[in-house]
C-alpha positions as semicolon CSV with decimal commas, in nm:
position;residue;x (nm);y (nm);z (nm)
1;X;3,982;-0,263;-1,965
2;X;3,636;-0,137;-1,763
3;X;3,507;-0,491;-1,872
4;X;3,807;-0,651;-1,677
5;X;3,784;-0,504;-1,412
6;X;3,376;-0,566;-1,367
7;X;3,466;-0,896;-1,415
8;X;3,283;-0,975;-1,734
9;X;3,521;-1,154;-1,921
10;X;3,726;-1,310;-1,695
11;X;3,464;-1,409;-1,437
12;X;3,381;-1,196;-1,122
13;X;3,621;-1,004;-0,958
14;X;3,563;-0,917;-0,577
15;X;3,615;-0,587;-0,535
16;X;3,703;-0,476;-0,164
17;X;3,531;-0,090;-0,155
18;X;3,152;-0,251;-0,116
19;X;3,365;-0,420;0,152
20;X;3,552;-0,148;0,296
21;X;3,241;0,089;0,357
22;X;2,994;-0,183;0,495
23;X;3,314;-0,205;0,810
24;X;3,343;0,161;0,826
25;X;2,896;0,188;0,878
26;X;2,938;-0,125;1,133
27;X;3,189;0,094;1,298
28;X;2,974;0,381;1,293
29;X;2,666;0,165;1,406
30;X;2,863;0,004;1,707
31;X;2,974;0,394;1,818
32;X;2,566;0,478;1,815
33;X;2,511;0,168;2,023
34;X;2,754;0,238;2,240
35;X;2,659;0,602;2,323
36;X;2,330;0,501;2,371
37;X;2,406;0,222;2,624
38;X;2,629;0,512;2,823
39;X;2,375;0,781;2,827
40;X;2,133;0,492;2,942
41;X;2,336;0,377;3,260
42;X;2,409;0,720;3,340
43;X;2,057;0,841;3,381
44;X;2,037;0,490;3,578
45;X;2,293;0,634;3,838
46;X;2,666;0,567;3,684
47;X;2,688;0,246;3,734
48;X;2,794;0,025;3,430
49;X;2,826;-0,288;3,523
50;X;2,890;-0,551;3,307
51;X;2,801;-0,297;3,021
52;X;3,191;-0,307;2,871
53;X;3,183;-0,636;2,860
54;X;2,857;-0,670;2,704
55;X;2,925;-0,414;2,436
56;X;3,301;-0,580;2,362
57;X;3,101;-0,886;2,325
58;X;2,846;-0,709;2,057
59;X;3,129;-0,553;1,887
60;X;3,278;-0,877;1,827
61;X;2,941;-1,048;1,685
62;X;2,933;-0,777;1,470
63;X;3,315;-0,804;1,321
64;X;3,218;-1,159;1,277
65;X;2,886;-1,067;1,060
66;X;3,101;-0,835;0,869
67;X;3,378;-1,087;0,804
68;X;3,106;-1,379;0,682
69;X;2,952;-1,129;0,452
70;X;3,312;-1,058;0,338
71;X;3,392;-1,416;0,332
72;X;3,130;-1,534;0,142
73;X;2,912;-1,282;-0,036
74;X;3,180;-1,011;-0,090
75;X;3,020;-0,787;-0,301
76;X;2,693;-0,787;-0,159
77;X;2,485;-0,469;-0,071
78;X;2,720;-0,272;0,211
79;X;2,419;-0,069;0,361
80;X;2,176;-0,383;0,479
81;X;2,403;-0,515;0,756
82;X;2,526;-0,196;0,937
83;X;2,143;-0,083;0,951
84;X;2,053;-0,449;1,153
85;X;2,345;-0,373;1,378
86;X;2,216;-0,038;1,435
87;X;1,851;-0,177;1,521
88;X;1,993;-0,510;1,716
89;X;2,176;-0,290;1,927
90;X;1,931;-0,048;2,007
91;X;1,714;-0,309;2,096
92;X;1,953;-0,468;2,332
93;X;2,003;-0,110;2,475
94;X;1,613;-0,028;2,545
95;X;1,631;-0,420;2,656
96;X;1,875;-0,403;2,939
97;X;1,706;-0,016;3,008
98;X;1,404;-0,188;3,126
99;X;1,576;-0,485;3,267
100;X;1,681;-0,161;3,536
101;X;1,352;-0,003;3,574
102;X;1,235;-0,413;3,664
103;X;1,555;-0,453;3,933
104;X;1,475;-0,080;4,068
105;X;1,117;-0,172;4,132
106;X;1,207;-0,554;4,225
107;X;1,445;-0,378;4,499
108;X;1,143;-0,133;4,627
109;X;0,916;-0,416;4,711
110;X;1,156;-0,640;4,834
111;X;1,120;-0,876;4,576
112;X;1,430;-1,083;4,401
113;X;1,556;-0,903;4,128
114;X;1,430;-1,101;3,765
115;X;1,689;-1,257;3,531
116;X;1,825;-1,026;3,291
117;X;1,680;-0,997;2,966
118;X;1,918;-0,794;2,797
119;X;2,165;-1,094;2,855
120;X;1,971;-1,346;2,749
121;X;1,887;-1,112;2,411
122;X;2,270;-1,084;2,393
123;X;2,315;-1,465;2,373
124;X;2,024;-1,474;2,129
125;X;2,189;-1,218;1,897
126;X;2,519;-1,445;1,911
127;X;2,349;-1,741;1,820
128;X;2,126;-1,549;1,519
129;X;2,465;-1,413;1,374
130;X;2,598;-1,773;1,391
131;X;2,277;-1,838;1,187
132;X;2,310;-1,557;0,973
133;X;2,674;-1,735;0,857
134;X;2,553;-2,066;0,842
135;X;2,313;-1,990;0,579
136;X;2,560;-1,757;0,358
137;X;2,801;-2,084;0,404
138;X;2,578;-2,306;0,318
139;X;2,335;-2,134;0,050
140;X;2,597;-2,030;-0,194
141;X;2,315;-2,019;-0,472
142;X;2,020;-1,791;-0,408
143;X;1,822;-2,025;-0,636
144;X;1,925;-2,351;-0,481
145;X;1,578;-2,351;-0,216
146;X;1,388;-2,339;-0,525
147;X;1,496;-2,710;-0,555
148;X;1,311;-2,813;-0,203
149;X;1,028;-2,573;-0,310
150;X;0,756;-2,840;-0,165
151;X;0,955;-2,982;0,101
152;X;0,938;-2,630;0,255
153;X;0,614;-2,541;0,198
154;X;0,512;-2,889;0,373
155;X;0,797;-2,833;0,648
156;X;0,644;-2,492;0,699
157;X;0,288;-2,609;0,735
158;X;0,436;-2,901;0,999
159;X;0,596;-2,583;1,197
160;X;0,241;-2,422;1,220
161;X;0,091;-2,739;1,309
162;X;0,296;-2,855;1,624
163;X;0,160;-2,568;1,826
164;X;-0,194;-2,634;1,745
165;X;-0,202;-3,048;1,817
166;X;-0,010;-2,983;2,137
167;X;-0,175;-2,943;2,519
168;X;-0,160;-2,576;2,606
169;X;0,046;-2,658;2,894
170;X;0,351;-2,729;2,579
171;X;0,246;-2,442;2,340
172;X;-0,010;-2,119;2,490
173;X;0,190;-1,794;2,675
174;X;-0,079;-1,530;2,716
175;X;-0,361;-1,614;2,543
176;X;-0,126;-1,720;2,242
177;X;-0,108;-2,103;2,112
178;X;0,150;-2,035;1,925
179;X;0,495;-2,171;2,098
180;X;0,661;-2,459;2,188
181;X;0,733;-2,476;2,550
182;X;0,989;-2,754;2,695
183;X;1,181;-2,793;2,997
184;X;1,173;-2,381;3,046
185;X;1,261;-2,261;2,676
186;X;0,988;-2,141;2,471
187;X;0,995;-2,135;2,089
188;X;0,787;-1,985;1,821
189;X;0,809;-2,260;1,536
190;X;0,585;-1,943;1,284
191;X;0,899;-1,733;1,261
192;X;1,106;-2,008;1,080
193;X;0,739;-2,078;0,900
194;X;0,734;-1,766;0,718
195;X;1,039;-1,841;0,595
196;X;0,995;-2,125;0,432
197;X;0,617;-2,076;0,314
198;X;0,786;-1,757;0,092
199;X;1,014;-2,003;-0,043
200;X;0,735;-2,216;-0,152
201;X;0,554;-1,921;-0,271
202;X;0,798;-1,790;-0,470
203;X;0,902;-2,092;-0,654
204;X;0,544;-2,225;-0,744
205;X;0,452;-1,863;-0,865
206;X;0,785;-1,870;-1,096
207;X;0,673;-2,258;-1,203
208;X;0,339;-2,174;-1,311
209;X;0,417;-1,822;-1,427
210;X;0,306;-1,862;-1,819
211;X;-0,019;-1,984;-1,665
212;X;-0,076;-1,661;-1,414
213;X;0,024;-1,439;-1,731
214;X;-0,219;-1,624;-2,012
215;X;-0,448;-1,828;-1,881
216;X;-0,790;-1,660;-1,741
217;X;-1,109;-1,541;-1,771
218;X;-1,197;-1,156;-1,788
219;X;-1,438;-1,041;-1,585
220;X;-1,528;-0,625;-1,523
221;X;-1,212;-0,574;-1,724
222;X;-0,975;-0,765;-1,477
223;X;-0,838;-1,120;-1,596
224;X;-0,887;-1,332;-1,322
225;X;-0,668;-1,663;-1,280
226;X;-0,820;-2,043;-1,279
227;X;-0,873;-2,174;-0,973
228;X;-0,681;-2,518;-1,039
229;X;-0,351;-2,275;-1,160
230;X;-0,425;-2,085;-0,789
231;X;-0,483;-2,469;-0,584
232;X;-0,127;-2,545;-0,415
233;X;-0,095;-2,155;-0,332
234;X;-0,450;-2,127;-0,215
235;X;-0,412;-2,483;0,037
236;X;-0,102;-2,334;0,134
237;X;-0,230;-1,970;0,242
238;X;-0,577;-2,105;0,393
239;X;-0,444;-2,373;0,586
240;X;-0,144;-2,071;0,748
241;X;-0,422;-1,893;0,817
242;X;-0,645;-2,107;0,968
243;X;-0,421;-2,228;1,196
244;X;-0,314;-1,915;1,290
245;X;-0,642;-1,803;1,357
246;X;-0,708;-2,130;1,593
247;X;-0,394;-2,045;1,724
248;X;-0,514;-1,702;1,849
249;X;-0,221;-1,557;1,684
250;X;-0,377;-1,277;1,503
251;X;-0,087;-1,093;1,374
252;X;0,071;-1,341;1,224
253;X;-0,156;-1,487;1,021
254;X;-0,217;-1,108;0,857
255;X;0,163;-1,101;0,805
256;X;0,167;-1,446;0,615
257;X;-0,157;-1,339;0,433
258;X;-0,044;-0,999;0,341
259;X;0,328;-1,102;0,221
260;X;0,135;-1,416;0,026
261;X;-0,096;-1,160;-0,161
262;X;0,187;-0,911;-0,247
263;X;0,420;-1,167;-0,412
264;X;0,147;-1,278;-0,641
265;X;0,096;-0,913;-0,751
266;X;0,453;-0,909;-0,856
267;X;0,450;-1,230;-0,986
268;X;0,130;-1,158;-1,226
269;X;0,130;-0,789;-1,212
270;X;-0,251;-0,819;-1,210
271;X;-0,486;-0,537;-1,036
272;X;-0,734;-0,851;-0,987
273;X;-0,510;-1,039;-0,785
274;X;-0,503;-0,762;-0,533
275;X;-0,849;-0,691;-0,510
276;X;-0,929;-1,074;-0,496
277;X;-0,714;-1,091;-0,193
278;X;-0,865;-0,792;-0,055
279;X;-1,246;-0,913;-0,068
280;X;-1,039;-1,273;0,077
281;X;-0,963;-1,051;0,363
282;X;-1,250;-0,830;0,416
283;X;-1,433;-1,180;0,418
284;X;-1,272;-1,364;0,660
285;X;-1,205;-1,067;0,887
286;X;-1,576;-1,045;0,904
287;X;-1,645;-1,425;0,949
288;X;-1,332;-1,385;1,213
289;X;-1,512;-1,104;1,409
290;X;-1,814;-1,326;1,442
291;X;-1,660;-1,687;1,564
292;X;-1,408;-1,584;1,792
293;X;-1,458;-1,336;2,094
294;X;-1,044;-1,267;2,120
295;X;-1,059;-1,065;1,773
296;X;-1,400;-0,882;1,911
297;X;-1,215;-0,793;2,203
298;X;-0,954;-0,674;2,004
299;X;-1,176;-0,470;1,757
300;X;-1,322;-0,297;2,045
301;X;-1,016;-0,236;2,202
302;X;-0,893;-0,039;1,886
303;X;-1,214;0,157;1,869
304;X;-1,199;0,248;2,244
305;X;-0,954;0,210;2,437
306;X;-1,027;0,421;2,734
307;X;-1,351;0,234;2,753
308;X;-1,182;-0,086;2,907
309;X;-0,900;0,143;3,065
310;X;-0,872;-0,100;3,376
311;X;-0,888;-0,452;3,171
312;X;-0,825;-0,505;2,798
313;X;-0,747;-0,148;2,702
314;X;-0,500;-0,053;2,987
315;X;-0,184;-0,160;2,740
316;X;-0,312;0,049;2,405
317;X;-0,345;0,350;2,670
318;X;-0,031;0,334;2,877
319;X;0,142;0,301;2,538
320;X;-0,070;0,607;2,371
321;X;0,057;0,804;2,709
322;X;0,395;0,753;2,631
323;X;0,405;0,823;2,290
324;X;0,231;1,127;2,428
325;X;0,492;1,194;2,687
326;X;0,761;1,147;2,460
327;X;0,669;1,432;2,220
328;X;0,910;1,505;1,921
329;X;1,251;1,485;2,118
330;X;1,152;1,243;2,343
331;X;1,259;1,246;2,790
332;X;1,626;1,102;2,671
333;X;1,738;0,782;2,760
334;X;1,656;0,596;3,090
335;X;1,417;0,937;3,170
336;X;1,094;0,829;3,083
337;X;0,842;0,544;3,250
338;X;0,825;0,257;2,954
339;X;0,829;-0,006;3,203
340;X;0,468;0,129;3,299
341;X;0,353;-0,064;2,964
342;X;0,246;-0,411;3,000
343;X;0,526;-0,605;2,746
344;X;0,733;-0,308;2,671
345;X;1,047;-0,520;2,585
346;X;0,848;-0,748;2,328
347;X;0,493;-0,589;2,203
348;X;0,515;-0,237;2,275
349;X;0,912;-0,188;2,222
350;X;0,812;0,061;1,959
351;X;0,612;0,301;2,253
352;X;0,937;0,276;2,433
353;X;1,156;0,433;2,148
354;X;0,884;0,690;2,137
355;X;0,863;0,804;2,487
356;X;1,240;0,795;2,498
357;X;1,366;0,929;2,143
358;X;1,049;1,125;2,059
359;X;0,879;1,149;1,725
360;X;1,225;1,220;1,562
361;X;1,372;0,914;1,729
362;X;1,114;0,670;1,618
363;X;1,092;0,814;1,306
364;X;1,480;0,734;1,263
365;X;1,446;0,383;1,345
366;X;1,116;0,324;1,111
367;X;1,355;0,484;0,855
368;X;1,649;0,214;0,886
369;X;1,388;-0,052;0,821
370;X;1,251;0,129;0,547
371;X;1,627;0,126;0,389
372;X;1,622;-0,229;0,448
373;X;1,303;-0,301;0,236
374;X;1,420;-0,045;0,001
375;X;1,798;-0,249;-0,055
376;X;1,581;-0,585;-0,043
377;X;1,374;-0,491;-0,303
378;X;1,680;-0,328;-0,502
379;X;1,863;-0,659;-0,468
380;X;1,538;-0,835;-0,606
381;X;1,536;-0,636;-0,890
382;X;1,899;-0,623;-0,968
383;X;1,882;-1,047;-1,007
384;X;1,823;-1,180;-1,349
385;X;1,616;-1,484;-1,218
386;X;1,271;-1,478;-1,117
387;X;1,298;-1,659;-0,852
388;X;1,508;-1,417;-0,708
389;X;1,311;-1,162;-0,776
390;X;0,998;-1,293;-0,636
391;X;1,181;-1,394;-0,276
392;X;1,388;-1,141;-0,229
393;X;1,078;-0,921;-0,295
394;X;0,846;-1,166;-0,065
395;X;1,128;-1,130;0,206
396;X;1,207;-0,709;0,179
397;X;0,835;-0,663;0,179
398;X;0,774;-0,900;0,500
399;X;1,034;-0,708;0,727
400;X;0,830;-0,354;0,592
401;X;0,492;-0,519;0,636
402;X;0,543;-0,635;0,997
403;X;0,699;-0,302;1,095
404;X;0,395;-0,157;0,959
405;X;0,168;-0,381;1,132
406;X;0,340;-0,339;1,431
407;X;0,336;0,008;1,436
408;X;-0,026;0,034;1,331
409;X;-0,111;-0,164;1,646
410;X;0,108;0,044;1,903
411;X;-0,027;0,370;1,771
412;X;-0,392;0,247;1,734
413;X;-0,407;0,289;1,340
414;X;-0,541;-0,047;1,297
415;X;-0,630;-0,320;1,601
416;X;-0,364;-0,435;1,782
417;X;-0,185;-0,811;1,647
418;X;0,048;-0,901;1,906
419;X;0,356;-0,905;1,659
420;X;0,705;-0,809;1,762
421;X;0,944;-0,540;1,632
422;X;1,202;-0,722;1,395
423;X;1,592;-0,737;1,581
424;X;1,443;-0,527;1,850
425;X;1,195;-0,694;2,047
426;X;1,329;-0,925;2,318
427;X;1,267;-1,284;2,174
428;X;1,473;-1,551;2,013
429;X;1,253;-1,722;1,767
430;X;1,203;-1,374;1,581
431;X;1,573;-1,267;1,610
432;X;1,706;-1,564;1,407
433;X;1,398;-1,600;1,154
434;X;1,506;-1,227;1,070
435;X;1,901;-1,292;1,043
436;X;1,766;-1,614;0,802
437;X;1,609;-1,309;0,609
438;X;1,881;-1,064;0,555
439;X;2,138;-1,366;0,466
440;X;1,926;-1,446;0,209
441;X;1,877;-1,082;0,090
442;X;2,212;-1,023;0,119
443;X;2,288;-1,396;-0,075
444;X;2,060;-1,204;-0,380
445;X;2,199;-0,912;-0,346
446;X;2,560;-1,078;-0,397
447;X;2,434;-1,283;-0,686
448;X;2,303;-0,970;-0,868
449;X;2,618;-0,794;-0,829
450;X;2,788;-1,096;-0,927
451;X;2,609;-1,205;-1,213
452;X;2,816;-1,120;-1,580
453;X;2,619;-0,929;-1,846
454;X;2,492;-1,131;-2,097
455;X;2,780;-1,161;-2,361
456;X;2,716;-0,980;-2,672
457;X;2,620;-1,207;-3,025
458;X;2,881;-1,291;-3,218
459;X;2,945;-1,032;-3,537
460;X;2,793;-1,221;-3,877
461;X;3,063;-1,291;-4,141
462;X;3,015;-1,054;-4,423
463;X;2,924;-1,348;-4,676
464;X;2,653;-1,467;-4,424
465;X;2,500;-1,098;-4,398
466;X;2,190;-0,978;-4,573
467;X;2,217;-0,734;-4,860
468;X;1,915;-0,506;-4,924
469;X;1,964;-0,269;-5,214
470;X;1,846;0,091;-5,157
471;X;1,796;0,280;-5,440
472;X;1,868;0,700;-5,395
473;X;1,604;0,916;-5,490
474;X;1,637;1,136;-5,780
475;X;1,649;1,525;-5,696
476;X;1,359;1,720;-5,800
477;X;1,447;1,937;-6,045
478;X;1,305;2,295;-5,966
């Protein structure tokens, strides 16, 4: 009877409670987004706006992520999509918060007042969710990319490529050559990159697995893989990072490198991998420091920042300030002075939610992502293929590993990348690349649950069955 109703005999059976409490956490998410956006426009004066309208309008995208995820992975993990709603919305919130402090100021000099961000985020978010069903309609097998496992990893080198061949007039915003600009849009082809380089990754490490776990030479106790077993990965990784590095895009290039490195630890489970990536690393972060003056700048920027207070380190300090000001409770919402930080709705997002929230506000958000690695790398485990594993790993450990980075940078742990807060920072090349992410997490995390036990053997017939004769042992006589 319990095997029926798992569905192990009769094929899977949906079951609505996984279901039932992912809609009752969206609920609970919307109701935090909304009393956030109310306390925000209060402290702005009372006036609302188009705020209703606008949170009607996210309530509905989010009934419509909820109803794909029932639709088409219904017993997928219920915790990873009310936790993106929850970090979406707050970024929309903080968003439209300094789309205010910009009209306020705008209105002081005299000036026109900008184009609203937070709408143009709000459109962004509609169109990731639309991509967020698209690929649960569409990728019905969690295993089925393994199939295109080269066509990716060459589609994902041709991404990185188009910024670097074209005139900086189509492809550099601040220093970066990283985008694609074109009749006023801008797009960053690296988000959808990453995407499909851990595809590659994943399914070349799961083809040439028996080689990564046998084949080697030991060397200081550590077995240390062939070099012609490591080729396609290592062409792969060095020509991501060298192009990132041309590209002056820092960040992202450590994000590739660093999500690369820890899929082939789980892959091979071998200490030497890890400290061969490492010395990789400390390598070319040295050779970096020497050729190109924008990561010496940066380096000296993280050691000092009040040093260059009035050029390069005026951002790392107004941001320090306001994690300062902030404290542990934070000024509230709409009370503090964010906007005084050079790209606080895209860079420095994170020193917003500090100075705002306080140390106990940031620390909840940095805690949602961490539930999201935490589910990703549950669902990665709970799979039975190893291609699963491996990208579903790859993917939970890239959303953790840019938060760190990103956080690293903001509060001066390690020098600053330029990377952007995942579903919070305004942007709309990183907002869909991340709803790509969780709809494939959440495509492995319905697979797992999905998946039937392996069906026990079949009992031997009696006349087939071995006979072994045991003879009792006499009792010792006293």
């Amino acid at each position: 009877m319990n095997a029926l109703r798992a569905g192990t005999l009769s094929g899977p059976i949906v079951r609505s409670r996984p279901r039932r409490a992912e809609l009752l956490l969206c609920l609970a998410a919307v109701a935090v987004v909304a009393v956030a956006a109310w306390s925000t426009a209060a402290a702005a004066g009372g006036d609302a706006g188009s705020l209703p309208r606008s949170l009607l309008v996210f309530a509905g995208l989010t009934g419509a992520a909820h109803l794909a995820v029932r639709r088409f992975a219904a017993r997928a993990d219920p915790v990873i999509l009310p936790c993106v709603v929850v970090l979406n919305g707050l970024g929309l919130v903080f968003i439209d918060r300094l789309d205010r402090a910009e009209a306020t100021a705008a209105a002081a000099k005299g000036l026109p007042v900008p184009a609203s961000d937070g709408a143009h985020q709000l459109i962004w978010t509609a169109a990731g969710i639309a991509l967020f069903a698209l690929v649960l309609v569409v990728v019905r097998d969690h295993s089925r990319p393994a199939r295109y496992a080269y066509t990716c990893g060459l589609a994902g080198l041709v991404l990185l490529l188009i910024p670097a061949v074209l005139p900086s007039r189509f492809s550099e915003v601040n220093g970066s050559k990283s985008w694609i600009l074109f009749a006023g849009l801008s797009f960053q082809p690296g988000e959808f990159a990453k995407v499909l380089l851990l595809i590659f990754v994943a399914a070349f490490l799961v083809a040439n697995r028996d080689l990564f776990g046998v084949a080697g030479r030991r060397l200081l106790g550590f077995t240390v893989p062939r070099l012609r077993d490591l080729g396609p990965l290592l062409v792969v990784t060095f020509v991501s990072v060298l192009v990132l590095v041309y590209e002056k895009n820092l960040g992202f290039s450590l994000l590739v490198f660093g999500t690369v490195l820890a899929m082939v630890y789980i892959a091979t489970g071998r200490a030497s991998c890890l400290l061969i990536g490492v010395a990789m690393f400390a390598v070319g972060a040295v050779i970096a420091y020497h050729l190109f003056a924008h990561v010496r700048v940066r380096v000296r920027v993280w050691e000092d920042p009040m040093a260059t207070y009035y050029t390069n380190g005026y951002q790392i300090a107004q941001g320090l300030f306001g994690l300062g000001t902030g404290g542990l409770w934070g000024t509230g919402l709409g009370a503090g002075r964010p906007q005084e930080v050079p790209f606080a709705k895209t860079d420095f997002i994170i020193s917003t939610i500090g100075e705002e929230l306080g140390l106990f506000g940031l620390t909840a958000v940095i805690l949602l992502f961490g539930v999201i690695t935490v589910r990703g790398f549950g669902a990665a485990l709970a799979t039975r293929d190893a291609f699963g594993k491996l990208l579903g790993g790859g993917l939970a450990f890239s959303v953790g590993w840019q938060l760190f980075v990103v956080v690293g940078g903001v509060t001066k742990l390690i020098p600053l990348t330029g990377l952007t807060t995942p579903f919070m920072s305004y942007g709309g090349s990183s907002l869909l690349a991340n709803y790509v992410i969780v709809a494939l997490v959440i495509r492995i995390s319905h697979d797992a649950r999905t998946q039937a036990a392996p069906a026990a053997p079949p009992p031997t017939p009696i006349a087939d069955a071995m006979t072994e004769h045991i003879r009792r042992p006499r009792p010792r006589r006293p």
